[in-house]
Short mmCIF file of C-alpha atoms and ligand atoms in Angstrom, two decimals:
data_model
loop_
_atom_site.label_atom_id
_atom_site.label_comp_id
_atom_site.label_asym_id
_atom_site.label_seq_id
_atom_site.Cartn_x
_atom_site.Cartn_y
_atom_site.Cartn_z
CA UNK A 19 -10.08 27.49 5.43
CA UNK A 20 -9.12 26.03 2.08
CA UNK A 21 -6.95 22.97 2.45
CA UNK A 22 -3.54 22.52 0.97
CA UNK A 23 -3.66 19.63 -1.50
CA UNK A 24 -1.24 16.80 -0.84
CA UNK A 25 -0.11 15.97 -4.36
CA UNK A 26 0.55 12.22 -4.32
CA UNK A 27 1.50 12.23 -7.98
CA UNK A 28 4.32 14.72 -7.41
CA UNK A 29 5.58 13.01 -4.27
CA UNK A 30 5.49 9.65 -6.04
CA UNK A 31 7.46 11.13 -8.96
CA UNK A 32 10.15 12.41 -6.63
CA UNK A 33 10.38 9.08 -4.78
CA UNK A 34 10.51 7.13 -8.04
CA UNK A 35 13.42 9.18 -9.32
CA UNK A 36 15.28 8.43 -6.06
CA UNK A 37 14.50 4.73 -6.51
CA UNK A 38 15.68 4.78 -10.16
CA UNK A 39 19.05 6.20 -9.06
CA UNK A 40 19.46 3.42 -6.50
CA UNK A 41 18.49 0.81 -9.10
CA UNK A 42 21.30 2.15 -11.34
CA UNK A 43 23.75 1.86 -8.44
CA UNK A 44 22.72 -1.75 -7.79
CA UNK A 45 23.08 -2.60 -11.46
CA UNK A 46 26.73 -1.54 -11.28
CA UNK A 47 27.08 -4.45 -8.85
CA UNK A 48 25.26 -6.76 -11.29
CA UNK A 49 22.03 -6.94 -9.29
CA UNK A 50 18.84 -6.00 -11.14
CA UNK A 51 15.90 -5.75 -8.73
CA UNK A 52 13.31 -8.28 -9.88
CA UNK A 53 9.61 -8.45 -9.08
CA UNK A 54 7.45 -11.49 -9.88
CA UNK A 55 3.71 -10.91 -10.01
CA UNK A 56 1.30 -13.82 -9.96
CA UNK A 57 -2.10 -13.12 -11.49
CA UNK A 58 -4.93 -15.63 -11.25
CA UNK A 59 -8.07 -15.37 -13.38
CA UNK A 60 -9.44 -12.55 -15.45
CA UNK A 61 -10.54 -9.87 -12.97
CA UNK A 62 -10.26 -6.61 -14.92
CA UNK A 63 -9.33 -4.47 -11.91
CA UNK A 64 -6.57 -6.93 -10.93
CA UNK A 65 -5.30 -6.95 -14.50
CA UNK A 66 -5.13 -3.13 -14.52
CA UNK A 67 -3.23 -3.04 -11.20
CA UNK A 68 -0.78 -5.66 -12.43
CA UNK A 69 -0.17 -3.71 -15.65
CA UNK A 70 0.62 -0.55 -13.65
CA UNK A 71 3.05 -2.49 -11.48
CA UNK A 72 4.85 -3.90 -14.52
CA UNK A 73 5.00 -0.47 -16.13
CA UNK A 74 6.49 1.03 -12.97
CA UNK A 75 9.14 -1.73 -12.89
CA UNK A 76 10.06 -1.04 -16.50
CA UNK A 77 10.27 2.72 -15.94
CA UNK A 78 12.61 2.24 -13.00
CA UNK A 79 14.83 -0.25 -14.81
CA UNK A 80 13.71 -3.22 -12.72
CA UNK A 81 13.13 -6.73 -13.98
CA UNK A 82 9.47 -7.76 -13.94
CA UNK A 83 8.04 -11.21 -14.43
CA UNK A 84 4.32 -11.83 -14.88
CA UNK A 85 3.01 -15.32 -14.20
CA UNK A 86 -0.60 -15.85 -15.20
CA UNK A 87 -2.92 -18.70 -14.28
CA UNK A 88 -6.51 -19.45 -15.22
CA UNK A 89 -9.26 -19.10 -12.57
CA UNK A 90 -9.25 -22.92 -12.21
CA UNK A 91 -5.61 -23.25 -11.12
CA UNK A 92 -5.02 -25.59 -8.19
CA UNK A 93 -3.66 -24.20 -4.93
CA UNK A 94 -0.80 -26.75 -5.04
CA UNK A 95 0.35 -25.39 -8.39
CA UNK A 96 0.50 -21.84 -7.02
CA UNK A 97 2.37 -23.00 -3.93
CA UNK A 98 4.98 -24.82 -5.96
CA UNK A 99 5.48 -21.78 -8.22
CA UNK A 100 5.99 -19.61 -5.12
CA UNK A 101 8.51 -22.12 -3.81
CA UNK A 102 10.39 -21.94 -7.11
CA UNK A 103 10.39 -18.11 -7.02
CA UNK A 104 11.56 -18.15 -3.39
CA UNK A 105 14.71 -19.90 -4.63
CA UNK A 106 15.20 -17.80 -7.78
CA UNK A 107 18.09 -15.34 -7.33
CA UNK A 108 16.83 -13.09 -10.16
CA UNK A 109 13.61 -12.46 -8.23
CA UNK A 110 13.76 -10.31 -5.08
CA UNK A 111 10.08 -9.55 -4.62
CA UNK A 112 7.02 -11.79 -5.04
CA UNK A 113 3.51 -10.46 -5.19
CA UNK A 114 0.30 -12.46 -5.53
CA UNK A 115 -2.44 -10.19 -6.83
CA UNK A 116 -5.49 -10.45 -4.58
CA UNK A 117 -8.29 -11.45 -4.47
CA UNK A 118 -7.79 -15.13 -5.31
CA UNK A 119 -10.62 -17.46 -6.35
CA UNK A 120 -12.62 -19.00 -3.48
CA UNK A 121 -11.08 -22.47 -3.79
CA UNK A 122 -7.63 -21.10 -2.96
CA UNK A 123 -6.64 -20.34 0.62
CA UNK A 124 -5.25 -16.78 0.52
CA UNK A 125 -3.58 -17.05 3.92
CA UNK A 126 -1.74 -20.22 2.90
CA UNK A 127 -0.54 -18.58 -0.32
CA UNK A 128 0.71 -15.44 1.43
CA UNK A 129 2.46 -17.51 4.08
CA UNK A 130 4.24 -19.49 1.36
CA UNK A 131 6.09 -16.38 0.18
CA UNK A 132 9.51 -16.03 1.76
CA UNK A 133 9.32 -13.09 4.23
CA UNK A 134 12.52 -11.79 2.59
CA UNK A 135 10.63 -11.45 -0.72
CA UNK A 136 7.26 -10.36 0.69
CA UNK A 137 7.28 -6.89 -0.87
CA UNK A 138 3.56 -6.42 -0.22
CA UNK A 139 4.26 -6.70 3.52
CA UNK A 140 1.35 -9.12 4.08
CA UNK A 141 3.29 -12.07 5.55
CA UNK A 142 2.63 -12.53 9.30
CA UNK A 143 6.39 -12.32 9.95
CA UNK A 144 6.54 -8.86 8.40
CA UNK A 145 3.35 -7.82 10.16
CA UNK A 146 4.81 -9.00 13.48
CA UNK A 147 8.04 -7.13 12.81
CA UNK A 148 6.12 -3.98 11.97
CA UNK A 149 4.08 -4.30 15.18
CA UNK A 150 7.18 -4.67 17.30
CA UNK A 151 8.90 -1.76 15.57
CA UNK A 152 11.54 -3.91 13.84
CA UNK A 153 12.78 -3.55 10.30
CA UNK A 154 10.11 -5.02 7.99
CA UNK A 155 8.53 -4.77 4.58
CA UNK A 156 5.69 -2.35 5.28
CA UNK A 157 2.36 -2.72 3.45
CA UNK A 158 2.52 -0.36 0.49
CA UNK A 159 -0.62 1.76 0.92
CA UNK A 160 -0.17 2.62 4.61
CA UNK A 161 3.54 3.11 4.01
CA UNK A 162 2.72 5.49 1.16
CA UNK A 163 0.48 7.50 3.48
CA UNK A 164 3.29 7.88 6.02
CA UNK A 165 5.76 8.97 3.32
CA UNK A 166 3.31 11.60 2.05
CA UNK A 167 2.92 13.08 5.52
CA UNK A 168 6.68 13.09 6.01
CA UNK A 169 7.18 14.85 2.67
CA UNK A 170 4.63 17.49 3.69
CA UNK A 171 6.35 17.93 7.09
CA UNK A 172 3.11 17.12 8.87
CA UNK A 173 3.81 16.23 12.47
CA UNK A 174 2.41 12.94 13.75
CA UNK A 175 3.72 12.52 17.30
CA UNK A 176 1.05 13.36 19.87
CA UNK A 177 -1.67 13.77 17.24
CA UNK A 178 -5.01 11.99 17.47
CA UNK A 179 -5.35 9.84 14.38
CA UNK A 180 -8.72 8.31 13.55
CA UNK A 181 -8.74 5.52 10.99
CA UNK A 182 -12.05 4.49 9.42
CA UNK A 183 -11.56 0.90 8.27
CA UNK A 184 -9.80 -2.09 9.81
CA UNK A 185 -8.82 -4.26 6.84
CA UNK A 186 -5.58 -6.23 7.08
CA UNK A 187 -4.09 -4.40 4.11
CA UNK A 188 -5.03 -0.79 4.84
CA UNK A 189 -6.85 0.08 8.07
CA UNK A 190 -5.05 -2.05 10.66
CA UNK A 191 -1.48 -1.50 9.43
CA UNK A 192 -2.14 2.23 8.98
CA UNK A 193 -3.05 2.52 12.65
CA UNK A 194 0.05 0.57 13.66
CA UNK A 195 2.37 2.81 11.63
CA UNK A 196 0.85 5.92 13.20
CA UNK A 197 1.23 4.34 16.65
CA UNK A 198 4.89 3.59 15.86
CA UNK A 199 5.23 7.34 15.20
CA UNK A 200 3.75 8.15 18.62
CA UNK A 201 0.25 9.15 17.57
CA UNK A 202 -2.83 8.30 19.62
CA UNK A 203 -4.91 6.04 17.40
CA UNK A 204 -8.64 5.30 17.22
CA UNK A 205 -9.99 2.65 14.84
CA UNK A 206 -13.55 2.91 13.52
CA UNK A 207 -15.44 0.31 11.49
CA UNK A 208 -18.91 -0.71 10.43
CA UNK A 209 -19.95 -1.53 14.02
CA UNK A 210 -18.72 1.78 15.43
CA UNK A 211 -21.52 3.77 17.04
CA UNK A 212 -21.78 7.52 16.42
CA UNK A 213 -18.93 7.54 13.91
CA UNK A 214 -19.07 11.32 13.64
CA UNK A 215 -18.23 11.80 17.33
CA UNK A 216 -14.97 9.95 16.79
CA UNK A 217 -13.99 11.45 13.46
CA UNK A 218 -14.71 14.99 14.69
CA UNK A 219 -11.89 14.51 17.22
CA UNK A 220 -9.32 13.57 14.62
CA UNK A 221 -6.28 15.74 14.01
CA UNK A 222 -5.51 13.32 11.18
CA UNK A 223 -8.42 11.45 9.62
CA UNK A 224 -7.74 8.43 7.41
CA UNK A 225 -10.69 7.12 5.40
CA UNK A 226 -10.31 3.53 4.12
CA UNK A 227 -13.93 2.49 3.80
CA UNK A 228 -14.67 1.86 0.14
CA UNK A 229 -17.83 4.03 -0.03
CA UNK A 230 -18.01 6.92 -2.49
CA UNK A 231 -18.04 10.38 -0.87
CA UNK A 232 -19.05 8.87 2.49
CA UNK A 233 -17.15 11.37 4.64
CA UNK A 234 -18.80 14.75 4.38
CA UNK A 235 -17.92 18.03 6.11
CA UNK A 236 -19.90 16.99 9.22
CA UNK A 237 -17.33 14.31 10.02
CA UNK A 238 -14.28 16.57 9.94
CA UNK A 239 -12.75 18.84 12.56
CA UNK A 240 -11.70 22.32 11.39
CA UNK A 241 -8.03 22.18 10.40
CA UNK A 242 -7.77 18.38 10.32
CA UNK A 243 -5.47 16.56 7.91
CA UNK A 244 -7.64 14.33 5.72
CA UNK A 245 -6.18 11.27 4.00
CA UNK A 246 -8.52 9.61 1.53
CA UNK A 247 -7.48 6.04 0.73
CA UNK A 248 -10.76 5.07 -0.96
CA UNK A 249 -10.95 4.31 -4.66
CA UNK A 250 -14.57 4.20 -5.78
CA UNK A 251 -16.81 5.11 -8.67
CA UNK A 252 -19.54 7.68 -8.10
CA UNK A 253 -23.01 7.52 -9.67
CA UNK A 254 -21.68 8.97 -12.92
CA UNK A 255 -18.98 6.30 -13.00
CA UNK A 256 -16.24 8.82 -12.19
CA UNK A 257 -13.34 7.84 -9.94
CA UNK A 258 -13.72 9.26 -6.41
CA UNK A 259 -12.60 8.68 -2.86
CA UNK A 260 -14.34 7.98 0.43
CA UNK A 261 -14.27 11.69 1.23
CA UNK A 262 -16.48 14.35 -0.33
CA UNK A 263 -13.51 16.35 -1.57
CA UNK A 264 -15.34 19.59 -2.39
CA UNK A 265 -16.85 19.83 1.11
CA UNK A 266 -13.83 18.56 2.99
CA UNK A 267 -11.32 20.90 1.39
CA UNK A 268 -13.15 23.87 2.91
CA UNK A 269 -12.58 22.52 6.43
CA UNK A 270 -9.35 20.53 6.36
CA UNK A 271 -5.85 21.99 6.56
CA UNK A 272 -4.43 19.34 4.21
CA UNK A 273 -6.23 16.84 2.00
CA UNK A 274 -5.34 14.12 -0.50
CA UNK A 275 -7.35 14.11 -3.74
CA UNK A 276 -8.66 11.03 -5.57
CA UNK A 277 -7.25 10.38 -8.09
CA UNK A 278 -3.72 11.70 -7.61
CA UNK A 279 -3.40 11.20 -3.86
CA UNK A 280 -2.67 7.94 -2.07
CA UNK A 281 -3.03 5.82 -5.24
CA UNK A 282 0.28 6.76 -6.93
CA UNK A 283 2.11 6.22 -3.63
CA UNK A 284 1.03 2.58 -3.31
CA UNK A 285 2.89 1.35 -6.41
CA UNK A 286 5.82 3.61 -5.57
CA UNK A 287 6.23 1.94 -2.19
CA UNK A 288 5.99 -1.47 -3.87
CA UNK A 289 8.93 -0.43 -6.04
CA UNK A 290 10.73 0.83 -2.94
CA UNK A 291 10.17 -2.50 -1.18
CA UNK A 292 11.44 -4.42 -4.22
CA UNK A 293 14.56 -2.27 -4.28
CA UNK A 294 15.02 -2.87 -0.55
CA UNK A 295 14.68 -6.65 -1.04
CA UNK A 296 17.29 -6.53 -3.83
CA UNK A 297 19.63 -4.49 -1.63
CA UNK A 298 19.24 -7.02 1.18
CA UNK A 299 20.02 -9.80 -1.30
CA UNK A 300 23.13 -7.99 -2.48
CA UNK A 301 24.49 -7.38 1.01
CA UNK A 302 23.93 -11.06 1.85
CA UNK A 303 25.86 -12.00 -1.31
CA UNK A 304 28.74 -9.75 -0.30
CA UNK A 305 28.87 -11.32 3.17
CA UNK A 306 29.13 -14.83 1.72
CA UNK A 307 31.98 -13.81 -0.63
P1 NDP B 402 -12.33 -3.39 3.04
O1 NDP B 402 -13.65 -3.54 2.39
O2 NDP B 402 -11.50 -4.60 3.30
O3 NDP B 402 -12.51 -2.61 4.42
C1 NDP B 402 -13.41 -1.55 4.55
C2 NDP B 402 -13.49 -1.15 6.00
O4 NDP B 402 -14.45 -0.11 6.11
C3 NDP B 402 -13.94 -2.29 6.93
O5 NDP B 402 -13.11 -2.32 8.06
C4 NDP B 402 -15.37 -1.91 7.28
O6 NDP B 402 -15.76 -2.29 8.59
C5 NDP B 402 -15.33 -0.39 7.20
N1 NDP B 402 -16.64 0.17 6.94
C6 NDP B 402 -17.53 -0.22 5.98
N2 NDP B 402 -18.66 0.52 6.08
C7 NDP B 402 -18.47 1.36 7.13
C8 NDP B 402 -19.28 2.33 7.73
N3 NDP B 402 -20.52 2.60 7.30
N4 NDP B 402 -18.80 3.01 8.79
C9 NDP B 402 -17.55 2.76 9.25
N5 NDP B 402 -16.74 1.84 8.71
C10 NDP B 402 -17.20 1.14 7.67
O7 NDP B 402 -11.53 -2.35 2.12
P2 NDP B 402 -9.97 -2.03 2.01
O8 NDP B 402 -9.41 -1.65 3.32
O9 NDP B 402 -9.29 -3.05 1.20
O10 NDP B 402 -10.04 -0.72 1.08
C11 NDP B 402 -10.70 0.44 1.50
C12 NDP B 402 -10.75 1.43 0.34
O11 NDP B 402 -9.43 1.76 -0.04
C13 NDP B 402 -11.41 0.87 -0.93
O12 NDP B 402 -12.06 1.93 -1.59
C14 NDP B 402 -10.24 0.41 -1.77
O13 NDP B 402 -10.52 0.42 -3.15
C15 NDP B 402 -9.22 1.46 -1.41
N6 NDP B 402 -7.83 1.05 -1.58
C16 NDP B 402 -6.99 1.95 -2.11
C17 NDP B 402 -5.67 1.67 -2.28
C18 NDP B 402 -4.80 2.72 -2.85
O14 NDP B 402 -3.75 2.42 -3.36
N7 NDP B 402 -5.19 4.00 -2.76
C19 NDP B 402 -5.11 0.37 -1.93
C20 NDP B 402 -6.06 -0.50 -1.25
C21 NDP B 402 -7.38 -0.17 -1.11
P3 NDP B 402 -15.88 -3.84 9.07
O15 NDP B 402 -14.48 -4.29 9.30
O16 NDP B 402 -16.68 -3.77 10.29
O17 NDP B 402 -16.55 -4.56 7.93
#
């Protein structure tokens, strides 16, 4: 079997054009969706991610505000900036680029963001809402995965989904979103024994490990859907996923490539969440009129 490639770039393009249309509609009502990004320090990867987020905002006609701090910034200064942004009507989404330096408490910073502007979907209120199946800002990468599957008409209900990875931003919320769609979910992690025995049972396998080409053909059931969240560099310094794409594509029914798979969906869903926050703001405005 040669797998059908799930083209994240194409799906992201389609979603972004839908978002751009909605942004235009909102602008007619004098609301320009605004995203504030806080960047601390000089981490090159963080800087690149932030640039892509700003570029996406510009392309979709959204307002983007970058606030930069040196590595030495005090936690109190960040918290007071977040408080100011929480009260700024031109800003509908606030994102603090992670990781933060060690002297800053990440949890405290995330919890300072108003849940109504938490477009990353990391605030415990949004996580709680997601877990109880209520309307919430969903974390962008797992949300992007779900949108890709929906676009490909891949059924989820009743499927056995195995997630490798249990981080708060990818693994755990991915499992929850699949559960919300009536899948049976297994989580694997670094303490899982006989990983292969679990992954071989997956109808849908999600790899969010952070290890280049870690998932080889031996881990995959014939006909499985393989979602590769990993972004790594191989020995030659080339971008690659957690899945050995060349091997896996001969076994899977569908597979996401790296690059061009999950990656483009993450920023797209951030834009979607920012639009949603702006729409919520606008409907609140209308109610108070
Ligand atoms: P983390 O490092 O936070 O989590 C990695 C997870 O993998 C942990 O739960 C860890 O287990 C598990 N793990 C590590 N080694 C093994 C192993 N040998 N067997 C089984 N499980 C293992 O990473 P993230 O979740 O933040 O990211 C994962 C990958 O996804 C990275 O490559 C990252 O760059 C990429 N990423 C991609 C995004 C995108 O837009 N496409 C967005 C975010 C991340 P344990 O909990 O026990 O330590």
